[in-house]
mmCIF file of C-alpha atoms in Angstrom:
data_model
loop_
_atom_site.group_PDB
_atom_site.id
_atom_site.type_symbol
_atom_site.label_atom_id
_atom_site.label_comp_id
_atom_site.label_asym_id
_atom_site.label_seq_id
_atom_site.Cartn_x
_atom_site.Cartn_y
_atom_site.Cartn_z
ATOM 1 C CA MET W 1 0.073 -0.302 -0.128
ATOM 2 C CA ILE W 2 1.587 3.373 -0.999
ATOM 3 C CA GLN W 3 0.714 6.219 1.870
ATOM 4 C CA HIS W 4 0.390 9.781 1.514
ATOM 5 C CA SER W 5 3.787 11.267 1.730
ATOM 6 C CA ALA W 6 2.657 13.251 4.902
ATOM 7 C CA CYS W 7 1.533 10.442 6.809
ATOM 8 C CA ASP W 8 5.088 9.358 7.943
ATOM 9 C CA LYS W 9 5.455 12.856 9.713
ATOM 10 C CA CYS W 10 1.524 13.164 10.466
ATOM 11 C CA ALA W 11 1.118 14.401 13.960
ATOM 12 C CA PHE W 12 -2.248 12.260 14.410
ATOM 13 C CA ARG W 13 -0.134 8.659 13.769
ATOM 14 C CA LYS W 14 2.846 10.030 15.836
ATOM 15 C CA GLU W 15 -0.115 10.477 18.770
ATOM 16 C CA ILE W 16 -2.353 7.209 17.695
ATOM 17 C CA CYS W 17 0.806 4.618 17.407
ATOM 18 C CA GLU W 18 1.552 5.534 20.978
ATOM 19 C CA VAL W 19 -1.239 3.477 21.672
ATOM 20 C CA VAL W 20 -2.074 0.715 19.147
ATOM 21 C CA SER W 21 0.097 -1.288 16.934
ATOM 22 C CA GLU W 22 1.379 -0.713 13.683
ATOM 23 C CA ASN W 23 -1.459 -3.349 12.456
ATOM 24 C CA GLU W 24 -4.231 -0.839 14.496
ATOM 25 C CA PHE W 25 -3.487 1.661 12.401
ATOM 26 C CA GLN W 26 -2.684 0.337 9.260
ATOM 27 C CA GLU W 27 -6.307 -0.715 9.400
ATOM 28 C CA ILE W 28 -7.366 2.918 10.158
ATOM 29 C CA TYR W 29 -5.460 4.147 7.761
ATOM 30 C CA ASN W 30 -6.953 1.989 5.286
ATOM 31 C CA ASN W 31 -10.557 3.146 6.126
ATOM 32 C CA THR W 32 -9.473 7.088 5.640
ATOM 33 C CA GLU W 33 -9.743 9.225 2.899
ATOM 34 C CA GLN W 34 -7.494 12.130 2.620
ATOM 35 C CA LEU W 35 -9.146 15.357 0.631
ATOM 36 C CA THR W 36 -8.528 18.531 -0.026
ATOM 37 C CA PHE W 37 -11.689 21.172 0.781
ATOM 38 C CA LYS W 38 -11.736 24.126 -0.987
ATOM 39 C CA LYS W 39 -13.162 27.749 1.066
ATOM 40 C CA GLY W 40 -16.659 27.082 1.411
ATOM 41 C CA GLU W 41 -16.783 23.441 1.134
ATOM 42 C CA ILE W 42 -18.370 21.554 3.443
ATOM 43 C CA ILE W 43 -16.617 19.010 5.407
ATOM 44 C CA PHE W 44 -19.681 18.047 7.812
ATOM 45 C CA LYS W 45 -23.256 19.081 7.462
ATOM 46 C CA GLN W 46 -25.656 19.845 10.517
ATOM 47 C CA GLY W 47 -28.559 17.100 10.652
ATOM 48 C CA THR W 48 -27.089 14.468 8.068
ATOM 49 C CA GLU W 49 -25.587 11.474 9.540
ATOM 50 C CA ALA W 50 -22.366 11.202 11.252
ATOM 51 C CA ARG W 51 -19.867 8.532 9.606
ATOM 52 C CA TYR W 52 -16.491 10.756 10.289
ATOM 53 C CA ILE W 53 -14.270 12.669 12.534
ATOM 54 C CA ALA W 54 -12.165 14.738 10.505
ATOM 55 C CA TYR W 55 -8.315 15.523 10.774
ATOM 56 C CA ILE W 56 -7.819 18.708 9.989
ATOM 57 C CA ILE W 57 -3.854 18.642 8.648
ATOM 58 C CA SER W 58 -3.729 22.125 7.861
ATOM 59 C CA GLY W 59 -6.008 25.021 6.663
ATOM 60 C CA LEU W 60 -9.163 26.462 8.758
ATOM 61 C CA ALA W 61 -12.349 25.418 9.082
ATOM 62 C CA LYS W 62 -15.600 27.249 10.886
ATOM 63 C CA LEU W 63 -17.925 25.563 13.304
ATOM 64 C CA GLU W 64 -21.807 26.787 12.254
ATOM 65 C CA TYR W 65 -24.990 25.715 14.021
ATOM 66 C CA MET W 66 -28.451 26.794 12.818
ATOM 67 C CA THR W 67 -31.252 26.978 15.274
ATOM 68 C CA THR W 68 -34.648 26.176 14.649
ATOM 69 C CA ARG W 69 -35.624 29.434 14.236
ATOM 70 C CA LYS W 70 -33.053 29.121 10.483
ATOM 71 C CA MET W 71 -30.606 31.643 12.607
ATOM 72 C CA THR W 72 -26.772 31.447 12.339
ATOM 73 C CA GLN W 73 -24.557 30.981 14.643
ATOM 74 C CA ILE W 74 -20.349 30.256 14.525
ATOM 75 C CA ALA W 75 -19.225 28.375 17.450
ATOM 76 C CA GLY W 76 -15.938 28.965 16.748
ATOM 77 C CA LEU W 77 -12.439 28.375 14.328
ATOM 78 C CA ILE W 78 -10.550 25.439 14.492
ATOM 79 C CA SER W 79 -7.176 25.788 12.427
ATOM 80 C CA GLY W 80 -5.158 22.673 11.807
ATOM 81 C CA PRO W 81 -3.586 19.937 13.450
ATOM 82 C CA VAL W 82 -6.788 19.188 14.829
ATOM 83 C CA LEU W 83 -9.493 16.073 15.303
ATOM 84 C CA ILE W 84 -12.732 17.351 14.894
ATOM 85 C CA GLY W 85 -16.587 15.814 14.899
ATOM 86 C CA GLY W 86 -19.616 17.224 13.959
ATOM 87 C CA ASN W 87 -20.823 15.694 16.913
ATOM 88 C CA TYR W 88 -19.551 16.066 20.541
ATOM 89 C CA SER W 89 -19.820 12.731 21.087
ATOM 90 C CA MET W 90 -18.220 9.602 19.605
ATOM 91 C CA SER W 91 -21.851 8.095 20.195
ATOM 92 C CA GLY W 92 -23.720 10.343 18.600
ATOM 93 C CA GLN W 93 -25.526 9.474 14.784
ATOM 94 C CA LYS W 94 -26.164 12.844 13.024
ATOM 95 C CA ASN W 95 -23.983 15.771 12.964
ATOM 96 C CA ILE W 96 -25.576 18.206 15.414
ATOM 97 C CA LEU W 97 -23.066 21.301 13.877
ATOM 98 C CA SER W 98 -21.507 22.329 10.201
ATOM 99 C CA VAL W 99 -17.734 22.375 9.721
ATOM 100 C CA ILE W 100 -17.456 24.678 6.857
ATOM 101 C CA ALA W 101 -13.677 25.700 5.484
ATOM 102 C CA THR W 102 -13.054 28.928 5.823
ATOM 103 C CA GLU W 103 -9.956 27.969 3.814
ATOM 104 C CA ASP W 104 -8.508 25.283 1.916
ATOM 105 C CA CYS W 105 -8.170 22.588 4.202
ATOM 106 C CA GLN W 106 -6.297 18.920 3.782
ATOM 107 C CA VAL W 107 -8.634 16.556 5.726
ATOM 108 C CA CYS W 108 -8.546 13.306 6.761
ATOM 109 C CA LEU W 109 -12.009 12.080 7.191
ATOM 110 C CA ILE W 110 -11.596 8.923 9.510
ATOM 111 C CA SER W 111 -14.680 6.551 9.603
ATOM 112 C CA TYR W 112 -16.398 6.274 12.477
ATOM 113 C CA GLN W 113 -17.320 2.429 12.115
ATOM 114 C CA VAL W 114 -13.603 1.797 12.412
ATOM 115 C CA ILE W 115 -13.055 4.281 15.293
ATOM 116 C CA ARG W 116 -15.813 2.440 17.132
ATOM 117 C CA SER W 117 -14.914 -1.106 16.559
ATOM 118 C CA ARG W 118 -10.906 -0.227 17.505
ATOM 119 C CA ALA W 119 -11.727 1.176 21.010
ATOM 120 C CA MET W 120 -14.113 -1.694 21.774
ATOM 121 C CA VAL W 121 -11.337 -3.666 21.580
ATOM 122 C CA ASN W 122 -8.121 -1.158 22.627
ATOM 123 C CA PRO W 123 -9.978 0.844 25.354
ATOM 124 C CA MET W 124 -6.807 2.906 25.724
ATOM 125 C CA PHE W 125 -7.473 3.687 21.486
ATOM 126 C CA GLY W 126 -10.659 5.193 22.659
ATOM 127 C CA LEU W 127 -9.424 7.245 25.608
ATOM 128 C CA LYS W 128 -6.946 8.851 23.313
ATOM 129 C CA ILE W 129 -9.467 9.666 20.267
ATOM 130 C CA PHE W 130 -12.048 11.437 23.094
ATOM 131 C CA ASP W 131 -9.078 13.255 24.818
ATOM 132 C CA MET W 132 -8.101 14.704 21.275
ATOM 133 C CA ILE W 133 -12.043 15.570 20.068
ATOM 134 C CA SER W 134 -12.627 17.203 23.541
ATOM 135 C CA SER W 135 -9.755 19.026 23.802
ATOM 136 C CA ALA W 136 -10.610 20.997 20.386
ATOM 137 C CA HIS W 137 -14.460 21.243 21.647
ATOM 138 C CA GLN W 138 -13.088 22.757 24.900
ATOM 139 C CA ARG W 139 -11.265 25.453 23.496
ATOM 140 C CA ILE W 140 -13.905 26.776 21.442
ATOM 141 C CA LEU W 141 -16.296 26.550 24.094
ATOM 142 C CA GLU W 142 -13.845 28.425 26.856
ATOM 143 C CA ASN W 143 -13.107 30.847 23.407
ATOM 144 C CA GLN W 144 -17.241 31.112 23.337
ATOM 145 C CA LEU W 145 -17.562 31.669 27.485
ATOM 146 C CA MET W 146 -15.110 34.599 27.805
ATOM 147 C CA LEU W 147 -16.103 36.439 24.552
ATOM 148 C CA SER W 148 -20.068 35.985 26.075
ATOM 149 C CA CYS W 149 -19.728 37.925 28.897
ATOM 150 C CA LYS W 150 -17.616 40.995 27.140
ATOM 151 C CA ARG W 151 -19.553 44.083 25.196
ATOM 152 C CA VAL W 152 -18.719 44.216 21.307
ATOM 153 C CA PRO W 153 -15.943 46.114 21.277
ATOM 154 C CA ALA W 154 -14.145 43.558 23.252
ATOM 155 C CA ARG W 155 -15.541 40.403 21.136
ATOM 156 C CA VAL W 156 -14.167 42.181 18.275
ATOM 157 C CA ALA W 157 -10.910 42.798 20.261
ATOM 158 C CA GLY W 158 -11.079 39.480 21.270
ATOM 159 C CA ILE W 159 -11.980 37.553 18.109
ATOM 160 C CA LEU W 160 -8.743 39.571 16.034
ATOM 161 C CA LEU W 161 -6.336 38.638 19.232
ATOM 162 C CA LEU W 162 -7.561 35.369 18.765
ATOM 163 C CA LEU W 163 -6.836 35.253 14.960
ATOM 164 C CA SER W 164 -3.337 37.182 15.171
ATOM 165 C CA GLU W 165 -1.722 35.032 17.803
ATOM 166 C CA GLN W 166 -3.216 31.763 17.877
ATOM 167 C CA ILE W 167 -4.072 31.266 14.125
ATOM 168 C CA TYR W 168 -1.747 33.689 12.114
ATOM 169 C CA LYS W 169 0.933 33.728 14.580
ATOM 170 C CA SER W 170 0.899 37.470 12.769
ATOM 171 C CA ASP W 171 0.120 41.351 12.994
ATOM 172 C CA TYR W 172 -0.532 41.443 9.516
ATOM 173 C CA PHE W 173 -3.730 39.059 7.888
ATOM 174 C CA SER W 174 -6.827 38.217 5.685
ATOM 175 C CA LEU W 175 -9.748 37.913 7.684
ATOM 176 C CA PRO W 176 -11.106 34.390 7.108
ATOM 177 C CA LEU W 177 -14.442 35.646 8.052
ATOM 178 C CA THR W 178 -16.756 37.956 6.130
ATOM 179 C CA ARG W 179 -18.342 40.977 8.816
ATOM 180 C CA ARG W 180 -21.624 38.686 8.709
ATOM 181 C CA ASP W 181 -19.280 35.755 9.766
ATOM 182 C CA LEU W 182 -17.787 37.857 12.323
ATOM 183 C CA SER W 183 -21.547 39.521 13.836
ATOM 184 C CA TYR W 184 -22.613 35.582 13.679
ATOM 185 C CA PHE W 185 -19.302 34.448 15.598
ATOM 186 C CA ILE W 186 -19.881 37.047 18.720
ATOM 187 C CA SER W 187 -23.775 37.392 18.271
ATOM 188 C CA CYS W 188 -24.274 41.289 17.167
ATOM 189 C CA SER W 189 -25.523 42.836 14.500
ATOM 190 C CA GLU W 190 -23.268 43.241 11.701
ATOM 191 C CA GLU W 191 -23.612 47.191 11.689
ATOM 192 C CA ASN W 192 -21.766 46.795 14.818
ATOM 193 C CA VAL W 193 -19.149 44.809 13.782
ATOM 194 C CA ILE W 194 -18.421 47.598 10.530
ATOM 195 C CA ARG W 195 -18.419 49.883 13.556
ATOM 196 C CA THR W 196 -16.272 48.415 15.919
ATOM 197 C CA LEU W 197 -13.608 48.064 13.324
ATOM 198 C CA LYS W 198 -14.038 52.081 11.777
ATOM 199 C CA SER W 199 -13.363 52.865 15.446
ATOM 200 C CA PHE W 200 -10.748 50.827 15.990
ATOM 201 C CA GLU W 201 -8.911 51.975 12.751
ATOM 202 C CA VAL W 202 -9.738 55.713 13.595
ATOM 203 C CA ASP W 203 -8.097 55.001 17.458
ATOM 204 C CA GLY W 204 -4.879 53.709 15.301
ATOM 205 C CA ILE W 205 -5.401 50.208 17.042
ATOM 206 C CA ILE W 206 -5.361 48.397 13.331
ATOM 207 C CA GLU W 207 -5.491 49.573 9.757
ATOM 208 C CA LEU W 208 -8.389 47.793 6.964
ATOM 209 C CA HIS W 209 -7.839 47.268 3.626
ATOM 210 C CA GLY W 210 -10.848 45.500 2.781
ATOM 211 C CA LYS W 211 -10.083 42.143 4.504
ATOM 212 C CA LEU W 212 -6.941 42.595 5.277
ATOM 213 C CA ILE W 213 -5.985 43.784 8.500
ATOM 214 C CA LYS W 214 -2.907 44.596 9.998
ATOM 215 C CA ILE W 215 -2.595 45.438 14.000
ATOM 216 C CA LEU W 216 -0.839 48.695 14.975
ATOM 217 C CA ASP W 217 -1.054 48.734 19.256
ATOM 218 C CA PHE W 218 -0.961 45.426 20.420
ATOM 219 C CA LYS W 219 -1.030 46.852 23.919
ATOM 220 C CA LYS W 220 -4.572 49.070 23.135
ATOM 221 C CA LEU W 221 -6.147 46.297 21.512
ATOM 222 C CA GLN W 222 -5.328 44.023 24.252
ATOM 223 C CA THR W 223 -6.776 46.487 26.872
ATOM 224 C CA VAL W 224 -9.892 46.877 24.888
ATOM 225 C CA TYR W 225 -10.789 43.121 25.561
ATOM 226 C CA ASP W 226 -9.468 43.088 28.885
ATOM 227 C CA VAL W 227 -11.682 45.896 30.436
ATOM 228 C CA GLY W 228 -14.846 44.447 28.167
#
């Protein structure tokens, strides 16, 4: 069998092989689809059968939830490498949210059926998978809880700090979300997002060129976030 050239250096393989044999990993690999999802393509769709978990090797994706009243909420952003599912539980039958590429994503889709069958005979493997998925969802939940108790300017500042410090690790980047998506992320109106970004620019905190953002004053941006 010819493996993808990235497999030998894959962080997922390194972690999993701490608790499974090479033969067990081979079974997992044989039930894995390696795909590239272009920006805007759906990795998991809310309400569909949960057939896979996704190891995002590289790229950025948003977790999106549609309420029964057809209102959109964005639960968080995740960047590779990370293991994620469309359901918080390994036993869930349906994807409870959508995972959508906001940048091109290299993804390994791993069969839930194989994951569950391996976990039945190798509990350490099951715990490892559960821990990896839980860690990703915990980071998303923590970010949302931190933002939810703040006013709109602090929420926008928090998103910019998240993108700069955790995702792009740069003071200059292109916003991966539209202004509308940002409003879904921080639970406010699109107009509030636009107005806040403009005020940050007027105050010399950021420089805006369409979707391109340069953070000019991290100290001021952090203060806006901290004051809340």
